[in-house]
Coordinates of C-alpha atoms in Angstrom, one line a residue:
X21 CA 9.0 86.8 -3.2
X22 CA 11.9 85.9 -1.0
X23 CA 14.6 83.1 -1.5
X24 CA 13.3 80.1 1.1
X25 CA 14.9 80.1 4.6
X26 CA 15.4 76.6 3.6
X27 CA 18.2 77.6 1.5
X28 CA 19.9 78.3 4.7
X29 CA 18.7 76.5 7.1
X30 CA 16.6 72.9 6.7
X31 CA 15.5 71.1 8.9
X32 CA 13.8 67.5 8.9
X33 CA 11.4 66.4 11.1
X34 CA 10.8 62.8 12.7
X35 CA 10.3 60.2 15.2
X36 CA 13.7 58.3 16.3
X37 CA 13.5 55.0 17.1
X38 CA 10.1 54.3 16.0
X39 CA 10.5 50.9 14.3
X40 CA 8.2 48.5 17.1
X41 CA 8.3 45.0 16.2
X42 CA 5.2 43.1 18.2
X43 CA 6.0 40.1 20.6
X44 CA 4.0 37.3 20.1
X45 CA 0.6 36.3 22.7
X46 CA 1.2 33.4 24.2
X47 CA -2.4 32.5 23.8
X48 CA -4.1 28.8 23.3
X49 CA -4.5 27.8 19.4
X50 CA -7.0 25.4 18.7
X51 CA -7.0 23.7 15.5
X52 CA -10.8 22.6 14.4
X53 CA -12.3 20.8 11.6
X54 CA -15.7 22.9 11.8
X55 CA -17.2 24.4 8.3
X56 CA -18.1 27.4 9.7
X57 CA -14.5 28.6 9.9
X58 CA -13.3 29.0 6.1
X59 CA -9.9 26.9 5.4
X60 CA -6.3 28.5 6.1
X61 CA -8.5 31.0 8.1
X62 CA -7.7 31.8 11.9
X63 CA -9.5 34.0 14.0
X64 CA -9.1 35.5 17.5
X65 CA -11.2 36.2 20.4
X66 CA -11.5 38.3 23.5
X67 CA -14.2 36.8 25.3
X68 CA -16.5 33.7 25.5
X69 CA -19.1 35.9 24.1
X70 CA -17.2 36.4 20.9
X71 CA -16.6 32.4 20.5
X72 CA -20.3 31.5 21.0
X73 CA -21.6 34.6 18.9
X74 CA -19.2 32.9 15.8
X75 CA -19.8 29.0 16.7
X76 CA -23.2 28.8 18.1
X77 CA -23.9 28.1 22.3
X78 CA -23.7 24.2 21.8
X79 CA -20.3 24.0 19.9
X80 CA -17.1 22.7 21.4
X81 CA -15.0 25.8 20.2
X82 CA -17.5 27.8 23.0
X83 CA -17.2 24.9 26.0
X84 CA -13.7 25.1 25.4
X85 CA -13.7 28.9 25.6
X86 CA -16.3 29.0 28.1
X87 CA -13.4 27.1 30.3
X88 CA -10.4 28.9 29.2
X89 CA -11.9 32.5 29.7
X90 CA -13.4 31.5 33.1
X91 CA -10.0 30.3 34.7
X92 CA -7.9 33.2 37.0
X93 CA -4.2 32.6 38.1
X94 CA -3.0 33.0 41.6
X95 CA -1.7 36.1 40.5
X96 CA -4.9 37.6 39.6
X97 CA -4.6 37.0 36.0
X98 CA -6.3 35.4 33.3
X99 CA -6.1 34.9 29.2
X100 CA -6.5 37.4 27.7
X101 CA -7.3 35.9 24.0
X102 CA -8.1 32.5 21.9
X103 CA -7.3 31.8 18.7
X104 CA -9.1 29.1 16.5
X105 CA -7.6 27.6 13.0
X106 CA -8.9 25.5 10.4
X107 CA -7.9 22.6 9.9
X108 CA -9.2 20.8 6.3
X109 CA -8.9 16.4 7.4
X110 CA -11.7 16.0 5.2
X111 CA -12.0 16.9 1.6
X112 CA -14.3 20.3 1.6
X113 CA -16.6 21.9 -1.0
X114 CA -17.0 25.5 -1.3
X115 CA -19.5 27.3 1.0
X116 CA -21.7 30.4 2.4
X117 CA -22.7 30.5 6.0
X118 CA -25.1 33.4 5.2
X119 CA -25.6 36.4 7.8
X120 CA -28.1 35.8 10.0
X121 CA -31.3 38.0 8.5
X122 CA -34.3 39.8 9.5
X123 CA -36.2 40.2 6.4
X124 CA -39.6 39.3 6.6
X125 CA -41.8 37.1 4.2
X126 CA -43.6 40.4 3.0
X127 CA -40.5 41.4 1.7
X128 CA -39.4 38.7 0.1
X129 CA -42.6 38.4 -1.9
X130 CA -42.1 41.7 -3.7
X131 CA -39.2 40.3 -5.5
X132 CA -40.1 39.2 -8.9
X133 CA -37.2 39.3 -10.9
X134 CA -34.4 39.1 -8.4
X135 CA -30.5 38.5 -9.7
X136 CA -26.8 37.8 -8.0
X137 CA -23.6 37.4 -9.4
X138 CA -22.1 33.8 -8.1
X139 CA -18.4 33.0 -8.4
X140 CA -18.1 28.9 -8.0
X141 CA -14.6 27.6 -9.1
X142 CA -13.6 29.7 -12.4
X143 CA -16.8 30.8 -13.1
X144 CA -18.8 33.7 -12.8
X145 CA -22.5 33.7 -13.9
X146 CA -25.6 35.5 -13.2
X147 CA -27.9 34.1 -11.2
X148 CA -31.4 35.8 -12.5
X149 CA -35.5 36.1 -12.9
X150 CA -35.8 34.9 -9.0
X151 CA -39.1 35.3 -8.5
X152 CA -40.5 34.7 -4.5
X153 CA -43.9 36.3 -5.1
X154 CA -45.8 32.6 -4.5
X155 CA -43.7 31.5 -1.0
X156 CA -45.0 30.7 2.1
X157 CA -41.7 30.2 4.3
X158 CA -38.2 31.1 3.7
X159 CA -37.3 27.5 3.0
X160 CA -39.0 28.1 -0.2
X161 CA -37.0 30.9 -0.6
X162 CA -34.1 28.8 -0.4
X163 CA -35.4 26.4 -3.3
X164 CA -35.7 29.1 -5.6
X165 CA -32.4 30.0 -5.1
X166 CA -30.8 26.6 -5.4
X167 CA -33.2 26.3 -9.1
X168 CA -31.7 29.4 -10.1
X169 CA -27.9 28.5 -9.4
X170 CA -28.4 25.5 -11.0
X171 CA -30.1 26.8 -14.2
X172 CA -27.2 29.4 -14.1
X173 CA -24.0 27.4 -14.8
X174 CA -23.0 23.9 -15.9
X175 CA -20.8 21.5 -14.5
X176 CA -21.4 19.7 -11.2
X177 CA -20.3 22.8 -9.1
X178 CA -23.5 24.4 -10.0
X179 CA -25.9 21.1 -11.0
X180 CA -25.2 20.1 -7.3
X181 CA -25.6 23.7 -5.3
X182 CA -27.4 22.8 -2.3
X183 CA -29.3 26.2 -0.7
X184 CA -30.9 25.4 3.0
X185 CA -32.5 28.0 5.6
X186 CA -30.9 27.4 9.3
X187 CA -33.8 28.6 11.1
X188 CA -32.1 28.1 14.3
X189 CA -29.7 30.4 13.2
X190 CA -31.4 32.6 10.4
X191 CA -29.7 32.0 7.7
X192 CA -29.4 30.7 4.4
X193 CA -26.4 28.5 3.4
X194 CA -24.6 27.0 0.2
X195 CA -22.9 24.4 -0.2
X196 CA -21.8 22.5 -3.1
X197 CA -19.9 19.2 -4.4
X198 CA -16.3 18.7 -5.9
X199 CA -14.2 19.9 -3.7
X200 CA -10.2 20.7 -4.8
X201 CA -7.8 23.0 -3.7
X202 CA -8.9 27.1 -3.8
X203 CA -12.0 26.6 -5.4
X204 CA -13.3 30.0 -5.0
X205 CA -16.9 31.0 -3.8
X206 CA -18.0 34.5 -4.0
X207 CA -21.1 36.5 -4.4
X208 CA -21.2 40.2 -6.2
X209 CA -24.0 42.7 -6.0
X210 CA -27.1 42.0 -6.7
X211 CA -30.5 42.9 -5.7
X212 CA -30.9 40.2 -3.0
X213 CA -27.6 39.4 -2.1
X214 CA -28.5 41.7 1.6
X215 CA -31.6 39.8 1.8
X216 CA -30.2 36.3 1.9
X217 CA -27.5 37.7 4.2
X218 CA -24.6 36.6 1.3
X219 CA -23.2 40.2 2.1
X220 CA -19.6 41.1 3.7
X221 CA -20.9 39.8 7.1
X222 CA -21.1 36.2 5.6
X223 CA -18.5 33.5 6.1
X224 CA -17.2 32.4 2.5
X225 CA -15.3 29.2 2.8
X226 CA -13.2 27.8 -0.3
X227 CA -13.0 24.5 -1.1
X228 CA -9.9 22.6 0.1
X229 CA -8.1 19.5 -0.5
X230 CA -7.5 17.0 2.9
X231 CA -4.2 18.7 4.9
X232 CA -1.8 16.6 7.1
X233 CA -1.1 17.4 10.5
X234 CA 1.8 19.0 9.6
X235 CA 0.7 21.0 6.7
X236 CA -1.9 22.6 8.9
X237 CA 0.5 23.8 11.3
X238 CA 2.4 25.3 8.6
X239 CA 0.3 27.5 7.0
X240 CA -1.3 28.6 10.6
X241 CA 2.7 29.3 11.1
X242 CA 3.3 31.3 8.3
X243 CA -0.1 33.4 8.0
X244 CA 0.2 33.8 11.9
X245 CA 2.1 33.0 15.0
X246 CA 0.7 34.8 17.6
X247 CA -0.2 32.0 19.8
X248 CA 2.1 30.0 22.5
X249 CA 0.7 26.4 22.6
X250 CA -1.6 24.7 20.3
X251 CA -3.9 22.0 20.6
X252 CA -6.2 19.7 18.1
X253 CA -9.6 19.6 18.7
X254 CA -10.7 16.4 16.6
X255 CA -9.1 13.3 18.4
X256 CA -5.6 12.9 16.8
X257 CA -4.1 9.3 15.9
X258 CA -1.1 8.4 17.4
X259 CA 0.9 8.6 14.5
X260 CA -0.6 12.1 13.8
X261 CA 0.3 13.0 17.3
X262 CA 3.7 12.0 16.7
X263 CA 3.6 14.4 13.6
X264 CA 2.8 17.3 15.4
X265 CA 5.0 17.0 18.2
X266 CA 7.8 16.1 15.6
X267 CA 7.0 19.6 14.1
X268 CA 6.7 20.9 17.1
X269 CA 10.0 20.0 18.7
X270 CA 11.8 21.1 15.4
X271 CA 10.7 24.6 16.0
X272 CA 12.9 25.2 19.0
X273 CA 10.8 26.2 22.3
X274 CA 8.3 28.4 20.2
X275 CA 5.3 26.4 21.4
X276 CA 3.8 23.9 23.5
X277 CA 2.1 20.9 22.0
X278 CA -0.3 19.7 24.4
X279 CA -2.8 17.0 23.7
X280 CA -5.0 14.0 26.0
X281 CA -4.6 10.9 26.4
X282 CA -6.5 7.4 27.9
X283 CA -5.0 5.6 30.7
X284 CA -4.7 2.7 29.0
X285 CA -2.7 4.5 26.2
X286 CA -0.1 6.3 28.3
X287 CA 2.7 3.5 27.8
X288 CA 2.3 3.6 24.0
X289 CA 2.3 7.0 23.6
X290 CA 5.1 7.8 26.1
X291 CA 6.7 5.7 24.3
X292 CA 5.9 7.3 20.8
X293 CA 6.7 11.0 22.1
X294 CA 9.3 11.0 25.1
X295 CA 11.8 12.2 22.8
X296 CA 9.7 15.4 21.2
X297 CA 10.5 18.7 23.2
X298 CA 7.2 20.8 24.2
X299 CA 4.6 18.1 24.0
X300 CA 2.7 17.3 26.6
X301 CA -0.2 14.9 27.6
X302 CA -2.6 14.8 30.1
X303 CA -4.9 12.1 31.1
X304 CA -7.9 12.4 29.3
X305 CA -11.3 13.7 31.7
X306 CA -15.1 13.9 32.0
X307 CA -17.1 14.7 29.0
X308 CA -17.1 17.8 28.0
X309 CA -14.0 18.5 30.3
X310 CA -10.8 19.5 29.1
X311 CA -7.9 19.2 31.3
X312 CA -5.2 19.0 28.7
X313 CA -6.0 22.9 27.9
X314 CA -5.0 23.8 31.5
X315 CA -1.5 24.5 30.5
X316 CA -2.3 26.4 27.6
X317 CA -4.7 28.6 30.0
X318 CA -1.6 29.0 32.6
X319 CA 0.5 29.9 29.7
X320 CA -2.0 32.5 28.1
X321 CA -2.6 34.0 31.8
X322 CA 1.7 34.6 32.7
X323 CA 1.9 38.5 32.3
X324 CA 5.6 38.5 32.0
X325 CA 5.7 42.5 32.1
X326 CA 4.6 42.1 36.0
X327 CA 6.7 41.4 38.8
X328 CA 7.6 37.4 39.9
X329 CA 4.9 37.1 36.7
X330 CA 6.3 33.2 36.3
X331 CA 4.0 30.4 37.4
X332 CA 4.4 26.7 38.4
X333 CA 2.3 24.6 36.5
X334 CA 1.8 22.3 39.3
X335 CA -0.8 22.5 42.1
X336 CA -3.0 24.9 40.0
X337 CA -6.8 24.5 40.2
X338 CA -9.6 24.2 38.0
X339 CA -13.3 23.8 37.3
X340 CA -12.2 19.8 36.6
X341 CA -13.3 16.3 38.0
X342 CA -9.9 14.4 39.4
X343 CA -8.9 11.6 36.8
X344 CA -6.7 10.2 39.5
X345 CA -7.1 9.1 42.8
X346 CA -4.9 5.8 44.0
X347 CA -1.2 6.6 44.9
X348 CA -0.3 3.3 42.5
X349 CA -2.0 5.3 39.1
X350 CA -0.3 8.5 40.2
X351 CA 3.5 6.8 40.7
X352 CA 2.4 5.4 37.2
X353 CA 1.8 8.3 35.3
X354 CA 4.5 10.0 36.7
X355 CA 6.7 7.8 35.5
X356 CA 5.4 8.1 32.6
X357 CA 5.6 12.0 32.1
X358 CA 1.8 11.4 31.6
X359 CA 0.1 15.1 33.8
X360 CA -3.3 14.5 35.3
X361 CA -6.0 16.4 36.9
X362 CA -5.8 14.4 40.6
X363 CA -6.8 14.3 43.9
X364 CA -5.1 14.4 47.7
X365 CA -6.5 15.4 51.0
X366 CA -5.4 17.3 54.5
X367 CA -7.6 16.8 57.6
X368 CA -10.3 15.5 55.4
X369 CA -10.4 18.4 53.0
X370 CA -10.1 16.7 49.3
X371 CA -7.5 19.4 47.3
X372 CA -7.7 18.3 43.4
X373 CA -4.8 19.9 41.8
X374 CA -2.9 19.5 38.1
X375 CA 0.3 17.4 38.1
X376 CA 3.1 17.4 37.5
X377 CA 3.4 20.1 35.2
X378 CA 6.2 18.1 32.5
X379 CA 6.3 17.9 28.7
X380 CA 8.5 15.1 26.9
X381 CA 11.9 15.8 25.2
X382 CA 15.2 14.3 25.4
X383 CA 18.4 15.3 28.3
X384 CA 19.0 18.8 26.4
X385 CA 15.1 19.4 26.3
X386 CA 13.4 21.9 29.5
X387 CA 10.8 19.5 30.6
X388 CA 9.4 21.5 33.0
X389 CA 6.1 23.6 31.6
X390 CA 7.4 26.5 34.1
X391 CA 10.6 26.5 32.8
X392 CA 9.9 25.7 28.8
X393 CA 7.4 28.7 29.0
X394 CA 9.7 31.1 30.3
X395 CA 12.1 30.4 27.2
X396 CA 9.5 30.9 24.8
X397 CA 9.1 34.2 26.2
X398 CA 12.5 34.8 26.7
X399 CA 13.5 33.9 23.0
X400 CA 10.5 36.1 21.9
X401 CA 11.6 39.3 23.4
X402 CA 15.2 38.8 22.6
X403 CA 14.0 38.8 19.1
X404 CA 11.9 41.4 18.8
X405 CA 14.3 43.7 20.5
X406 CA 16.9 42.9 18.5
X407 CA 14.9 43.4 15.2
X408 CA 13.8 47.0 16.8
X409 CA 17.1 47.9 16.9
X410 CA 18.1 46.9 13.7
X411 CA 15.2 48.6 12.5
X412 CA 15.7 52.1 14.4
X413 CA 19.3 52.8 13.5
X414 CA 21.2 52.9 10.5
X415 CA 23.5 50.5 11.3
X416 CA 25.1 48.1 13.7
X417 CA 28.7 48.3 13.4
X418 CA 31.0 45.1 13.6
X419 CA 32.9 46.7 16.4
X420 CA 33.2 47.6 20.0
X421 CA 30.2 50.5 19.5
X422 CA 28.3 47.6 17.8
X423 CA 28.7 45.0 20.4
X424 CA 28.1 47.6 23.3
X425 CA 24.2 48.1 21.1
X426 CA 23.7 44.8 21.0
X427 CA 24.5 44.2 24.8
X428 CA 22.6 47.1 25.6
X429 CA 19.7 46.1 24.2
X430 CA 19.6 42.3 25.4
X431 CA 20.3 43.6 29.1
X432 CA 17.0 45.3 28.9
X433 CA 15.4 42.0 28.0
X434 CA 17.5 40.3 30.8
X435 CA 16.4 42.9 33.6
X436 CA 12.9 42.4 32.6
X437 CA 13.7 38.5 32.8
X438 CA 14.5 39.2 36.3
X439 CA 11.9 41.4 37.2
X440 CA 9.2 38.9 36.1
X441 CA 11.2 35.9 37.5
X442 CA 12.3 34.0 34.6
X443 CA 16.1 34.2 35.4
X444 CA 16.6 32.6 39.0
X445 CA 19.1 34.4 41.3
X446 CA 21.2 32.8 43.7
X447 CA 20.0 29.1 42.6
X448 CA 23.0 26.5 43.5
X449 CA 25.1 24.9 40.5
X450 CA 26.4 22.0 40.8
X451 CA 29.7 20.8 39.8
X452 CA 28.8 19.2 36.2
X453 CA 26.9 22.6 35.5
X454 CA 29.8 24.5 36.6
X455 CA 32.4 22.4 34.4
X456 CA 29.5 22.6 31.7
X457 CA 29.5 26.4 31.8
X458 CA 33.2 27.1 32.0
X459 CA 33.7 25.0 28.7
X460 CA 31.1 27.1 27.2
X461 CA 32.2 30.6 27.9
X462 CA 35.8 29.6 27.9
X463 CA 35.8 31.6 31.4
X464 CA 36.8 30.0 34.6
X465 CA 34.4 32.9 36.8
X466 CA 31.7 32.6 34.2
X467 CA 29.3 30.3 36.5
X468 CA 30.1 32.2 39.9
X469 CA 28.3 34.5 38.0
X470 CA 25.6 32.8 36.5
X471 CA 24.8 31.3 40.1
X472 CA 25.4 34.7 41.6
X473 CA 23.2 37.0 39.6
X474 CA 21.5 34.8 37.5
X475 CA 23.1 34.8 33.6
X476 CA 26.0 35.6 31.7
X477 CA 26.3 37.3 28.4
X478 CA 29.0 37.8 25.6
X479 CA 28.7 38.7 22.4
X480 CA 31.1 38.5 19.4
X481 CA 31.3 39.1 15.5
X482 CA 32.3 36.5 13.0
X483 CA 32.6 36.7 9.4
X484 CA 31.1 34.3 7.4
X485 CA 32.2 33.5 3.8
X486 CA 28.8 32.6 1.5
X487 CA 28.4 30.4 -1.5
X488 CA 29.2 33.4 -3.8
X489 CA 32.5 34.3 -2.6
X490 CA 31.5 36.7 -0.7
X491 CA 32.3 37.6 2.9
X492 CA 29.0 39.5 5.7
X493 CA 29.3 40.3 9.2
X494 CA 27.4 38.9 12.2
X495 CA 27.0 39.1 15.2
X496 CA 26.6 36.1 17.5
X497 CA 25.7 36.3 21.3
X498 CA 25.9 33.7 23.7
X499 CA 23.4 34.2 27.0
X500 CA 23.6 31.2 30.1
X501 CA 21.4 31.7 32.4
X502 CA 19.8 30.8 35.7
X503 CA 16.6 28.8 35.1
X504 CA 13.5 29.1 37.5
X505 CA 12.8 25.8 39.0
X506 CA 9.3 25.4 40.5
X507 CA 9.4 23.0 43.1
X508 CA 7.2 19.9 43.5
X509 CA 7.7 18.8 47.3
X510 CA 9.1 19.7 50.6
X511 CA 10.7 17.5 52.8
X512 CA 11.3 18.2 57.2
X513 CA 13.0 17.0 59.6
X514 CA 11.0 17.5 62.9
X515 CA 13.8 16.4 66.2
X516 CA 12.4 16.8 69.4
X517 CA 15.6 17.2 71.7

């Protein structure tokens, strides 16, 4: 045996710089109050298909999709994903939305002592001695069940279990009564369980208490925030529209609220929400039309790894009927900050286009969708690359080699904000933004740069002093730059000398 060449020499193997933290979709979420999707769940689709296949072909979550899927970009792009979240505005029992089945009658009739093991609330009983040798249609099926799940427990969770067949959809369901917060519903082996579909391709929804507006948004938030603009399917009060764009606006360009609204509403509620950053409302359209999701499907389309990727959100088409006509609604609504699908002509050809392409928000808010969504990116990548690098290495030191990392690693976010178009190059400042530029850098050449190539960046270490007495590092950057302004109209001068 020989002493290990490791004695001597050792070495370790591994990938550098491996740590990836994901940026965020900027996909459409769409908050809904339907039963088949379990409370606090979210899900995410790739297709049309995949909405319908979960909903059902007349549901609102697939015309919505149906529309989002089916719109292209100018650039050749489309979204790429949808997400869906519950949202519990009514108090909800616990349920199964069984699998859709195949098993025939025949089969069902050889069962003569079938059993289950049902989880309602705290309790777990056996479900037992089904027999279904005397049926004549799964319905009947489904009454033997409910006797049995009712024989099986006390209490009105079980005296009030409710079985059904769906035959549209093949399936047997359960619902109960007494709804509260995480009451459980589950189902363990048995020897039907597969045949009633109540196996792992079921939907098991808990009950839930009512949620607020707010509290919705939250736990979609914190279990996932993957999506860049949001929207609630149910028709939302006005004061629980001013709840969400109040949450909204106090997340700091992460998303875009967007929502519908009646003509005869849009004073009041410009009214109730001018001042909330990232919300926007379009006039409401024909049934079954959704014009207020058009943003969201810009937003979900913008691939910001490809070239001049950035889009106006103005004079963008759609598979939509014009809400607005008549020059005199159009000045209204603009003044307003109210978008619209509308309508103009050339040479007798009618061109229906969305406009204008604004959210609310007060002076120090971007109101311009174009220009909002670019920050949302922007912030996005900034952070993740930042947390990759914190991640990779061992350190980032409080000195000039740290500061050089951290600038590094933001200038590759910055050239790929120039690449895609989100930092404008060359765009004019005027004198207030120069003033406003050289007070915050503290650099008299700072916005000959900005205007010049597009941004400036600086980044410094402070050292802050905590509750405990003790002092930490950090590091604090500071990035101006050149946003992309879409514009709305052109104005000539033809002179005929």
């Amino acid at each position: 045996m020989a002493i290990p060449f490791s004695k001597y020499v050792d070495i370790t193997s591994g990938v550098g710089a491996a740590a990836g933290v994901r940026r965020r979709d900027l996909i459409g979420r769409f908050f809904t109050t339907n039963t088949l999707l379990p409370p606090k769940a979210i899900i995410e689709f790739d297709s049309a298909d995949g909405v319908r296949g979960y909903f059902g072909t007349l549901s609102e979550e697939y015309l919505r999709a149906l529309f989002y899927f089916s719109w292209i970009s100018k650039n050749i792009t489309r979204p790429q994903k949808i997400s869906f979240a519950r949202w519990v505005n009514t108090e909800t029992p616990p349920m199964i939305f069984g699998a859709a089945i195949t098993t025939p009658l025949a089969e069902f009739k050889e069962v003569k002592a079938g059993v289950l093991t049902l989880t309602l609330g705290t309790d777990t009983h056996l479900v037992k001695n089904l027999s279904f040798e005397s049926i004549t249609s799964h319905s009947e099926v489904a009454s033997i069940v409910q006797t049995g799940i009712r024989e099986a427990g006390a209490g009105p969770l079980w005296a009030d279990a409710v079985v059904t067949f769906d035959a549209v959809n093949s399936r047997f369901n359960l619902t109960t009564t007494n709804p509260s917060a995480n009451t459980k519903i589950a189902i363990s082996e048995g020897t039907i369980n597969h045949m009633l579909g109540w196996n792992e391709h079921a939907i098991f929804a808990d009950g839930a208490l009512v949620e607020s507006v707010s509290e919705v948004l939250t736990i979609s938030t914190d279990k996932s925030n993957n999506f860049g603009s949001f929207a609630f399917m149910p028709t939302l009060s006005k004061d629980e529209m001013v709840e969400a764009a109040k949450w909204n606006a106090a997340q700091n360009v992460m998303y875009q609220f967007q929502a519908s609204v009646l003509s005869r509403d849009a004073f009041d509620y410009y009214e109730a929400l001018k001042n909330y950053a990232g919300t926007g409302l379009t006039l409401a359209g024909a049934a079954h039309e959704y014009p207020e999701q058009l943003p969201m499907m810009i937003l979900a389309a913008t691939d910001y790894s490809r070239r001049n990727a950035t889009q106006s959100y103005m004079f963008q088409s759609a598979a939509l009927t014009p809400s607005v006509t008549e020059p005199a609604d159009s000045a209204r609504l603009d003044a307003l900050r109210i978008n619209y699908y509308g309508r103009t002509q050339k040479g007798g050809q009618m061109l229906d286009l969305y406009q204008r392409g604004v959210l609310m928000g007060g002076a120090s808010a971007p109101t311009d969708m174009n220009a909002y969504a670019n920050e949302q990116w922007l912030n996005d990548a900034a952070g993740s690359a930042i947390m990759e690098l914190l991640m990779s290495l061992a350190k980032v030191s409080a000195n000039a080699q740290g500061r050089g990392q951290l600038i590094a690693t933001l200038q590759s976010v910055i050239n790929q904000a120039l690449f895609n178009g989100t930092v404008s190059v060359g765009k004019n400042l005027n004198n207030t933004q120069q003033l406003y530029i050289t007070n915050m850098t503290g650099d008299a050449n700072a916005w000959r740069q900005v205007q010049t190539i597009g941004y400036w960046l600086d980044c410094v270490f402070e050292t802050v002093v905590k509750e405990d007495g003790h002092s930490e590092s950090k590091a604090v950057y500071t990035l101006i730059y050149s946003k992309d302004d879409a514009i709305r109209k052109v104005e000539g001068s033809h002179i005929l000398i």
